[in-house]
mmCIF file of C-alpha atoms in Angstrom:
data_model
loop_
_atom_site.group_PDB
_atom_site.id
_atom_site.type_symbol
_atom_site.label_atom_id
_atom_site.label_comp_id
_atom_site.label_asym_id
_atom_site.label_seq_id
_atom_site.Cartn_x
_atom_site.Cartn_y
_atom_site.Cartn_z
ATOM 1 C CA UNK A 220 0.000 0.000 0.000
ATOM 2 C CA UNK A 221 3.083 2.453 0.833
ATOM 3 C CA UNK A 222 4.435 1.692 -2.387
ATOM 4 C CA UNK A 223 0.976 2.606 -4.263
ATOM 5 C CA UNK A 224 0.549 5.658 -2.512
ATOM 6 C CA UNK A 225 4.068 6.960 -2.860
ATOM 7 C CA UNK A 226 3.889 5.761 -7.238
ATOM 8 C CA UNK A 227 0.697 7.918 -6.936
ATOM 9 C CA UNK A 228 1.515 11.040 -5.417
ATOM 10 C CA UNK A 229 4.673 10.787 -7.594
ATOM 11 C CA UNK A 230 2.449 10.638 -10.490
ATOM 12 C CA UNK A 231 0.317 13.619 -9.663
ATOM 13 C CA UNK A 232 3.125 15.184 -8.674
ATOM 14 C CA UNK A 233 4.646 14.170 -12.324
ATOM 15 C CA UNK A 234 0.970 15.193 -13.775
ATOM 16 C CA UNK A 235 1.241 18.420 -12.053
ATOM 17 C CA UNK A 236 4.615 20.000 -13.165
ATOM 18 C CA UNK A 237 3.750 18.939 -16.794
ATOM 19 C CA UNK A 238 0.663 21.119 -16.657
ATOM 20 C CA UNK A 239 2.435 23.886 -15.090
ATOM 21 C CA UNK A 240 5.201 23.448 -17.960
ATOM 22 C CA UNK A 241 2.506 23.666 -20.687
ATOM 23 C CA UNK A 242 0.324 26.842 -18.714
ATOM 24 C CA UNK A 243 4.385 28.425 -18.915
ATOM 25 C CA UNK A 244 4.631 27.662 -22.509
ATOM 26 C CA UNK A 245 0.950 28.983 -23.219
ATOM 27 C CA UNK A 246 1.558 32.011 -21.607
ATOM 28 C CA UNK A 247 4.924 33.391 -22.663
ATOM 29 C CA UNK A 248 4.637 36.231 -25.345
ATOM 30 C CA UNK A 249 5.206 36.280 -28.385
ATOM 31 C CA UNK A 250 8.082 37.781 -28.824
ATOM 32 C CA UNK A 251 10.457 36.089 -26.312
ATOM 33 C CA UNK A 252 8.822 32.916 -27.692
ATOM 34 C CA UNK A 253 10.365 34.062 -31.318
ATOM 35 C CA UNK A 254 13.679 35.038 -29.264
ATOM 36 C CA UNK A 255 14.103 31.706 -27.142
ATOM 37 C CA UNK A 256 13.087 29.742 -30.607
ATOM 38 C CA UNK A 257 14.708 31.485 -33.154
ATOM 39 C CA UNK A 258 17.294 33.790 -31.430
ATOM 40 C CA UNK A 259 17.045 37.883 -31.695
ATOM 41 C CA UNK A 260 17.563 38.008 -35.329
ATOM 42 C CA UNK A 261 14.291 36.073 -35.901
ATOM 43 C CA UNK A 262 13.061 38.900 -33.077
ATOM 44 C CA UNK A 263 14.401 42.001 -35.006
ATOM 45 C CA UNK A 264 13.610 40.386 -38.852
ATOM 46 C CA UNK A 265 9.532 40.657 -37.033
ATOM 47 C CA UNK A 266 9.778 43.717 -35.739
ATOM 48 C CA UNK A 267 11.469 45.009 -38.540
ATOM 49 C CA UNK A 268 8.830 43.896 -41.063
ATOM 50 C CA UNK A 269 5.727 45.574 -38.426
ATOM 51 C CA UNK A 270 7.475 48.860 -39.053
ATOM 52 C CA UNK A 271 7.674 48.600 -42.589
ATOM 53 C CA UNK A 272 3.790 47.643 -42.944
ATOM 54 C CA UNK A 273 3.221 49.906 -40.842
ATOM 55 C CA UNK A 274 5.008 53.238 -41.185
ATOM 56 C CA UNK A 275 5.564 52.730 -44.961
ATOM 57 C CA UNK A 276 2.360 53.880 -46.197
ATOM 58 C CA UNK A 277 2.986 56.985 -44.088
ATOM 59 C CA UNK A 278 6.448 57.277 -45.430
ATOM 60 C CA UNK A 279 5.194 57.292 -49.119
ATOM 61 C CA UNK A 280 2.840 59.735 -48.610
ATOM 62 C CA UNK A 281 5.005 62.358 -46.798
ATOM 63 C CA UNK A 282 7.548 61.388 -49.765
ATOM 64 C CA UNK A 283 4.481 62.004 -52.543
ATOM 65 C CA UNK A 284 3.473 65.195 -50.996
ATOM 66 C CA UNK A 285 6.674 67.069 -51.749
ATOM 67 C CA UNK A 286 7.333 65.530 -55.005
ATOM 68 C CA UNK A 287 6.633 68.006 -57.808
ATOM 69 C CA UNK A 288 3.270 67.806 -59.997
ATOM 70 C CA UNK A 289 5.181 67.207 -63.439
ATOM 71 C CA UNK A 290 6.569 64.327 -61.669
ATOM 72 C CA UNK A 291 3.790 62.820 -60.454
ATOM 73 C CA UNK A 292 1.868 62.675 -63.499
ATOM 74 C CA UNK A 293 5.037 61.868 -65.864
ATOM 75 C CA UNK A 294 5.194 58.270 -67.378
ATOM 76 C CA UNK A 295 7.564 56.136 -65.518
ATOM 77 C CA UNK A 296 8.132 58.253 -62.689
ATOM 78 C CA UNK A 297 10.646 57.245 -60.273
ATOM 79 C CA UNK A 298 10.301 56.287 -56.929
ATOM 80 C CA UNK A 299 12.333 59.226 -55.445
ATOM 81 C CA UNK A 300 11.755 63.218 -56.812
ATOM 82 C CA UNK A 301 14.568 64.681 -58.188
ATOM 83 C CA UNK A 302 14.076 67.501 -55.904
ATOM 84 C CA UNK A 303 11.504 68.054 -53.372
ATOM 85 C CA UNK A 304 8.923 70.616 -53.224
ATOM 86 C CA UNK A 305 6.352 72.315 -50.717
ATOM 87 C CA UNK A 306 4.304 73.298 -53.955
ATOM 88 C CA UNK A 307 1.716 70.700 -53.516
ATOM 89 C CA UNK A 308 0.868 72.642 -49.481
ATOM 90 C CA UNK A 309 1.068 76.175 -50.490
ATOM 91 C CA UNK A 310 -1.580 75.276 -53.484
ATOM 92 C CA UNK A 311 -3.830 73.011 -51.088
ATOM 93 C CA UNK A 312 -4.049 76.392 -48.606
ATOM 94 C CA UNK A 313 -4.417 78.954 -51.468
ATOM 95 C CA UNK A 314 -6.943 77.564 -53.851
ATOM 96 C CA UNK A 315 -8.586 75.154 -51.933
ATOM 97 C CA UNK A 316 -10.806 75.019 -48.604
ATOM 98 C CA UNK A 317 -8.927 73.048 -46.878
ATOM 99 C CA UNK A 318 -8.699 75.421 -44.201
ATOM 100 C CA UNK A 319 -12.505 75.255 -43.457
ATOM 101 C CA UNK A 320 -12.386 71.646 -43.696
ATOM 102 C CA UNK A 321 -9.763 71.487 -41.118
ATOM 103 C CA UNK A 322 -11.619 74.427 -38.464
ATOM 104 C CA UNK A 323 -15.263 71.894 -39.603
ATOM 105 C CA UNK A 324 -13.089 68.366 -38.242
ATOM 106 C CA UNK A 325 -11.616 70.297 -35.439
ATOM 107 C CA UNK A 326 -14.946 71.699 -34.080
ATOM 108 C CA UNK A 327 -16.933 68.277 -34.552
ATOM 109 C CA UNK A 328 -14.274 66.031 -33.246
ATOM 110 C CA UNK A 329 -13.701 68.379 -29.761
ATOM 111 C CA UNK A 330 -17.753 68.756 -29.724
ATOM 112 C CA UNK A 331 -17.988 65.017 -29.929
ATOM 113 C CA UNK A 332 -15.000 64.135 -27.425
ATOM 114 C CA UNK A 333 -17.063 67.055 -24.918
ATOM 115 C CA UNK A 334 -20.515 65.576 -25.299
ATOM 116 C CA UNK A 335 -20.266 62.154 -25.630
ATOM 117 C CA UNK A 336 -17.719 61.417 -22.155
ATOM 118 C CA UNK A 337 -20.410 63.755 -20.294
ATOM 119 C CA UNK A 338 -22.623 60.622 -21.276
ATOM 120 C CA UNK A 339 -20.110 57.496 -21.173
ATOM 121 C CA UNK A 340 -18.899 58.993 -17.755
ATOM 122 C CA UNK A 341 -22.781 59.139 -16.004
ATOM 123 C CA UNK A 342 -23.882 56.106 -18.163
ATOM 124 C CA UNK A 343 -20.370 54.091 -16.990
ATOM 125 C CA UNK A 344 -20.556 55.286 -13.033
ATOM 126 C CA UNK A 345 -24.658 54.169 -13.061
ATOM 127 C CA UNK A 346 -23.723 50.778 -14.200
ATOM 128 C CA UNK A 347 -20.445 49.956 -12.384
ATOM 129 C CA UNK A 348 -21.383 52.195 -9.089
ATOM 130 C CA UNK A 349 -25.398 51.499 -8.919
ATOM 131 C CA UNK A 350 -27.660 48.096 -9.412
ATOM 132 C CA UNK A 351 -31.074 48.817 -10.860
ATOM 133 C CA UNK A 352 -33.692 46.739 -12.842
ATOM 134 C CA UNK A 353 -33.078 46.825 -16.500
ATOM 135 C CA UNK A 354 -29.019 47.439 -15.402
ATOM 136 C CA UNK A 355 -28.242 44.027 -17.982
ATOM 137 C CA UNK A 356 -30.685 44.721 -20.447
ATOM 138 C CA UNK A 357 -28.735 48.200 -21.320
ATOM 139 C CA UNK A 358 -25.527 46.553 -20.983
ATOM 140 C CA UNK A 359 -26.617 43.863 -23.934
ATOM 141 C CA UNK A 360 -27.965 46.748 -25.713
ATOM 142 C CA UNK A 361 -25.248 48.939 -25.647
ATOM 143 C CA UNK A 362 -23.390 45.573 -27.107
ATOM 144 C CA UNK A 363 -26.097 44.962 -29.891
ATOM 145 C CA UNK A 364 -25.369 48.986 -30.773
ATOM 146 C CA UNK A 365 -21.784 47.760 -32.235
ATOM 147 C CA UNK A 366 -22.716 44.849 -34.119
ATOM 148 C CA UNK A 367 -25.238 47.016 -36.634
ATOM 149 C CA UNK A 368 -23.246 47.807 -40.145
ATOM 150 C CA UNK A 369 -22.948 52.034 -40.240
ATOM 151 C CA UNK A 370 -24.603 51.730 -43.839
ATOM 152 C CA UNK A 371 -27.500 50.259 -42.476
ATOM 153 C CA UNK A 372 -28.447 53.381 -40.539
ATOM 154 C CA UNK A 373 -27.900 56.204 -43.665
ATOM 155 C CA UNK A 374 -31.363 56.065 -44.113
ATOM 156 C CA UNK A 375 -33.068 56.798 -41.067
ATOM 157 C CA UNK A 376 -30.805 58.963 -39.673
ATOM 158 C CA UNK A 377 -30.882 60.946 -43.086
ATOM 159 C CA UNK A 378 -35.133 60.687 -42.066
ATOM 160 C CA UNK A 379 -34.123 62.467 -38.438
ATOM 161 C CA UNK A 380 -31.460 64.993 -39.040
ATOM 162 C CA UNK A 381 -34.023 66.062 -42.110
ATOM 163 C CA UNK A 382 -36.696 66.688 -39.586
ATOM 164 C CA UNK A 383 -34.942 67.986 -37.299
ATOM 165 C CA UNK A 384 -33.503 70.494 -39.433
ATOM 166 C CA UNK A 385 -29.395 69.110 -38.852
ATOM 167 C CA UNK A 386 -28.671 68.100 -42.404
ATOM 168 C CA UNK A 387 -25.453 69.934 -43.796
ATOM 169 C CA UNK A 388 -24.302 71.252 -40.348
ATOM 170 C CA UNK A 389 -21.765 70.576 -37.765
ATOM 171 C CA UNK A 390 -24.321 70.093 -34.735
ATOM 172 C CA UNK A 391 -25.769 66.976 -36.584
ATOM 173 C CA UNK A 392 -22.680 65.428 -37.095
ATOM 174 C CA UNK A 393 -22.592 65.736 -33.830
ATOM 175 C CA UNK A 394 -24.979 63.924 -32.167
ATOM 176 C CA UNK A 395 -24.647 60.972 -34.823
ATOM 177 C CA UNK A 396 -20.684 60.398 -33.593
ATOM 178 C CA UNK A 397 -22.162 61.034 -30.164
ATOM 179 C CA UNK A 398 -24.445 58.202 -30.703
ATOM 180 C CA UNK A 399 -21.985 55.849 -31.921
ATOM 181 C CA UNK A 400 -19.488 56.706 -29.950
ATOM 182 C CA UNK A 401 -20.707 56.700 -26.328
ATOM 183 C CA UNK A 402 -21.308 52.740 -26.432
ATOM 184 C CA UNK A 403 -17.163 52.028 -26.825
ATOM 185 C CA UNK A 404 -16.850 54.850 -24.389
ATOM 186 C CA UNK A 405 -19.130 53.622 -22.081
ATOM 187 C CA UNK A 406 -17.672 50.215 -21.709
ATOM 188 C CA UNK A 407 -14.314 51.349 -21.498
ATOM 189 C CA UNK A 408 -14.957 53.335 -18.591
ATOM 190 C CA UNK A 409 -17.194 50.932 -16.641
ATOM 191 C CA UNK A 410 -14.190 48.624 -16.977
ATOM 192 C CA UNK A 411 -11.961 51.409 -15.612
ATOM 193 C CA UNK A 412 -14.300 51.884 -12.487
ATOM 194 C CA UNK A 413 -14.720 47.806 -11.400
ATOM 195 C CA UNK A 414 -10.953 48.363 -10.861
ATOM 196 C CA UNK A 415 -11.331 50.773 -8.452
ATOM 197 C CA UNK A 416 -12.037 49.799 -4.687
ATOM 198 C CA UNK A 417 -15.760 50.269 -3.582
ATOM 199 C CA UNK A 418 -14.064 50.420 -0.559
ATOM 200 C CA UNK A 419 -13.553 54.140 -1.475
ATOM 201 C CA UNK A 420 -17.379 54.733 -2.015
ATOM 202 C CA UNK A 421 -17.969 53.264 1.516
ATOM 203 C CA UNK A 422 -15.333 55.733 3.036
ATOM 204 C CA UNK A 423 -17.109 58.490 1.345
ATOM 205 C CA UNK A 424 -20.320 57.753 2.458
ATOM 206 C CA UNK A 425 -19.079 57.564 6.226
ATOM 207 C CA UNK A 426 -17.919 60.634 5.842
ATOM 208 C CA UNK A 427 -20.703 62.256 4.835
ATOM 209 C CA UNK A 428 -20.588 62.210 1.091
ATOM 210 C CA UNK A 429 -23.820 62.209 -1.054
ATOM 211 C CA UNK A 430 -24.125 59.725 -3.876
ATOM 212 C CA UNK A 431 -23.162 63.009 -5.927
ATOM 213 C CA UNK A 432 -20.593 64.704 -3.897
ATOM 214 C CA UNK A 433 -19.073 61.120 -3.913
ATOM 215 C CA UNK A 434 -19.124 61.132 -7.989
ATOM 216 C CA UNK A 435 -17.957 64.391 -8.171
ATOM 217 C CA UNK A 436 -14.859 64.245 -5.631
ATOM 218 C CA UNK A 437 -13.770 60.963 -5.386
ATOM 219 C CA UNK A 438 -14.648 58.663 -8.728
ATOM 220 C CA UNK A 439 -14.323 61.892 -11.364
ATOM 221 C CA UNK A 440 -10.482 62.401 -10.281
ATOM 222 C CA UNK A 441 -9.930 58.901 -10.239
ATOM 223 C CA UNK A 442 -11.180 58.912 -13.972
ATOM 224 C CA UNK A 443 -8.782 60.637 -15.342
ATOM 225 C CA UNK A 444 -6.575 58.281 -17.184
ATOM 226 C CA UNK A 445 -10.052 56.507 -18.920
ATOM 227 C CA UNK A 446 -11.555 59.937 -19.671
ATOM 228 C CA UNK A 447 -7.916 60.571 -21.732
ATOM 229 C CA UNK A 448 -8.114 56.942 -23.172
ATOM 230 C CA UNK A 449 -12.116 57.286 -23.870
ATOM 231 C CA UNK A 450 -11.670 60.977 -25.199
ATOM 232 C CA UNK A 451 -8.862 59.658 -27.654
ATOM 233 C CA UNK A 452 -10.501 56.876 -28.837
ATOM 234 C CA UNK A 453 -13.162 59.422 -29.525
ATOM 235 C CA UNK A 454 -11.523 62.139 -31.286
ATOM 236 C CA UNK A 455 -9.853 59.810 -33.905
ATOM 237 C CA UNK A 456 -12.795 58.092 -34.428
ATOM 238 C CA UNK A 457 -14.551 61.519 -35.342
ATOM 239 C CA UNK A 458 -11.394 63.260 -37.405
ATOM 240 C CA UNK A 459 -11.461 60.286 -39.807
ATOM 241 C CA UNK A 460 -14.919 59.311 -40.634
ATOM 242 C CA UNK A 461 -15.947 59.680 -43.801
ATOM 243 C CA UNK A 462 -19.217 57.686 -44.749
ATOM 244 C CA UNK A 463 -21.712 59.958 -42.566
ATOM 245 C CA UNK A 464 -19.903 63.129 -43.246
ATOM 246 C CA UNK A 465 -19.780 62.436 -47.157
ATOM 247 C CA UNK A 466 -23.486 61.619 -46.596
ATOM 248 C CA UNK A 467 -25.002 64.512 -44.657
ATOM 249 C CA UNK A 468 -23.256 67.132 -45.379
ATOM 250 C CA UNK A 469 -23.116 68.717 -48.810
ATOM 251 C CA UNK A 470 -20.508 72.130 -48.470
ATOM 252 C CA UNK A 471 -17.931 73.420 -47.000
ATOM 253 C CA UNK A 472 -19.947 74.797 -44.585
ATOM 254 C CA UNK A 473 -20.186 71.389 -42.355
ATOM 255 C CA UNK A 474 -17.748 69.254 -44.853
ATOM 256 C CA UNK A 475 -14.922 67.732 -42.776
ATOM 257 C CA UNK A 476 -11.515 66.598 -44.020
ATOM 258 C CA UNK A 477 -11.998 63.317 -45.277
ATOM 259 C CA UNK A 478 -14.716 64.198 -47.401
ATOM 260 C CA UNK A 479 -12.397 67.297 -48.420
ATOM 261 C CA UNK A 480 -9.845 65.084 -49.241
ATOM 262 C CA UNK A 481 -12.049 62.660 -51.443
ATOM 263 C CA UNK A 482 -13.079 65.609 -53.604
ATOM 264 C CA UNK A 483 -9.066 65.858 -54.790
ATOM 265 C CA UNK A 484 -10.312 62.726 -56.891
ATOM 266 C CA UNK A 485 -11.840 63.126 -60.030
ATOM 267 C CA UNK A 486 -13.247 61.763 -62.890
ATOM 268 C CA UNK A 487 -10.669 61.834 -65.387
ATOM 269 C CA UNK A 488 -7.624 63.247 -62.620
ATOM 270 C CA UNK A 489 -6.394 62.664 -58.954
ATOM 271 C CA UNK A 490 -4.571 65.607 -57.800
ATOM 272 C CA UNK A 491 -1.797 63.074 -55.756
ATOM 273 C CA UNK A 492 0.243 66.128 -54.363
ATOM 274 C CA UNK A 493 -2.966 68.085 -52.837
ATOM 275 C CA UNK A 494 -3.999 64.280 -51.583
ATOM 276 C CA UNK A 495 -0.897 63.483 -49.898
ATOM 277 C CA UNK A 496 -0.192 67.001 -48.651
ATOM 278 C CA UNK A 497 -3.804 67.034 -47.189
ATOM 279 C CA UNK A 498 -3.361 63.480 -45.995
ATOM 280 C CA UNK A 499 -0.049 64.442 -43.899
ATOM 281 C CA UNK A 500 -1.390 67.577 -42.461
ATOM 282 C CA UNK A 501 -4.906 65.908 -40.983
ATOM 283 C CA UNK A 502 -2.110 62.865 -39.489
ATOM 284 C CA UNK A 503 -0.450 65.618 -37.603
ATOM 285 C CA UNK A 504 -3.364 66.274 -35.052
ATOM 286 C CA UNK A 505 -3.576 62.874 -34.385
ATOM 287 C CA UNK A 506 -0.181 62.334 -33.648
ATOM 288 C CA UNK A 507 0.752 65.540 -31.727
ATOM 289 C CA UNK A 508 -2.491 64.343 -29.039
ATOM 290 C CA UNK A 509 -1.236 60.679 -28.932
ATOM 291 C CA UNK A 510 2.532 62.076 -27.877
ATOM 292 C CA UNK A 511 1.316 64.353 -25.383
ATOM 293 C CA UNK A 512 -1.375 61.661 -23.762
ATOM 294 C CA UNK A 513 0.515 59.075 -24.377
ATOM 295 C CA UNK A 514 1.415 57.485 -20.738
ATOM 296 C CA UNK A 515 -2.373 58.163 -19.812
ATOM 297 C CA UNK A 516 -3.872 56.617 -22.525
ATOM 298 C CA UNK A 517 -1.861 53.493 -22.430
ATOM 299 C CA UNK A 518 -2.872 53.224 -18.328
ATOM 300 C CA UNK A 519 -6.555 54.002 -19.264
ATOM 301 C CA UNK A 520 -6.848 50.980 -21.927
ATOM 302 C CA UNK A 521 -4.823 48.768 -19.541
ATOM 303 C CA UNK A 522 -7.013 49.516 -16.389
ATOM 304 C CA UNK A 523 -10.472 49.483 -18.500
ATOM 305 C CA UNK A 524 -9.558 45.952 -19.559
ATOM 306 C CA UNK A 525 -8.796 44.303 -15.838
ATOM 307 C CA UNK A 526 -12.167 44.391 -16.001
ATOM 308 C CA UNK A 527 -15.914 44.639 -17.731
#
């Protein structure tokens, strides 16, 4: 019986450091699995290759939008100008409204950002913070709101913005990024909150704190990091679309970039040096916000997914 006993806690004890051996092997990363398989050539070859598929398209483009016109259009052109030239940026700002299209992005992406975390923020506190009948159904809805093609919805919300008098303008762009926005937003920042401690609702509440003075002074400061990650997400998400804004809007009056940018593209001609030009100057925005919120926005996304 000895003998059995110690052959089977040997074998579970066997059983047990191979599954710990393959849970180590499932969870090592990629990239030191590359390294401790293939060396750190194999490591930099991969990384090397992400960069190129990466920042190459950018890298054409900034290259294209100093190339002369003559040289864009000439048969056989050359990968490389013969000489660069700002020609293509000083036309795109005098005979084209590029500048309106720019001030039109800039006031509908910061309107969206402003409007739709006032909503994420309440909507993402009321279901982390608060349990109420109906708190799962809106969950699954706001779920079911992503899965719903944005084509699908041209029609009736062409239907609402024309009753409500929003077509061609800035405010109805507006509330439809708003609308599709705040669901993303939502969930990132209810993940964000089920990190923190409710421990630090109860301390409030001891102390004296209404449900709103505890909102406003304790969960709204520790919200920081997903309000930057949320308001991001947000902003590039309304600087770059281009199917509602190329549907509803119809001059320069509400037209945003991309749809500014489109309209370099004709029938017969694409003007490749207003393109690019345009194409590098509405990246800089984007870039410029990601540097400066960088460190935030990565501790945002990585505390709204511990949980959800």
């Amino acid at each position: 019986m000895v003998v059995l006993e110690r052959a089977g806690v040997g074998g579970r004890a066997r059983g047990e450091r191979r599954s710990r051996a393959v849970v180590e092997r499932r969870s090592v990363p990629l990239g030191v699995g590359l390294k401790r398989t293939f060396g750190k050539p194999a490591l930099y070859v991969v990384i090397a290759l992400w960069m190129v598929c990466t920042l190459g398209p950018y890298v054409v483009m900034a290259v294209t939008s100093v190339t002369p016109q003559d040289q864009l259009i000439a048969y056989g052109m050359s990968r490389l100008p013969t000489h660069f030239s700002v020609q293509g940026y000083a036309e795109l700002f005098a005979t084209t409204p590029f500048v309106h299209y720019m001030v039109n992005s800039a006031i509908t992406a910061l309107g969206t950002v402003l409007f739709a975390l006032v909503v994420a923020s309440a909507a993402a506190i009321s279901l982390s913070r608060f349990r109420f009948r109906g708190r799962t159904t809106v969950l699954t809805a706001l779920l079911v709101a992503q899965l719903f093609p944005a084509v699908l919805l041209v029609i009736p919300l062409s239907t609402m913005l024309r009753s409500g008098h929003l077509l061609n303008s800035r405010a109805g762009l507006v509330l439809i990024y708003v609308t599709f926005a705040t669901p993303f937003a939502t969930y990132l920042l209810k993940g964000f909150l089920d990190g923190l401690p409710r421990e630090l609702d109860e301390a409030a509440t001891v102390d004296g704190c209404s449900p709103m003075q505890m909102v406003r002074h304790i969960l709204v400061p520790l919200l920081r990091p997903g309000l930057t990650a949320a308001g991001t997400y947000i902003f590039i998400f309304a600087w770059n679309e281009f199917l509602y804004a190329l549907t509803f809007t119809s001059s320069t009056a509400a037209q945003t970039i991309p749809v500014g940018l489109q309209l370099f593209i004709g029938d017969y001609q694409i003007r490749w040096d207003l393109l690019t030009a345009g194409g590098v100057i509405a990246a800089v925005p984007v870039l410029v916000g990601f540097m400066l919120v960088q460190k935030q926005l990565i501790g945002g996304l990585a505390a709204g997914a511990v949980k959800g």
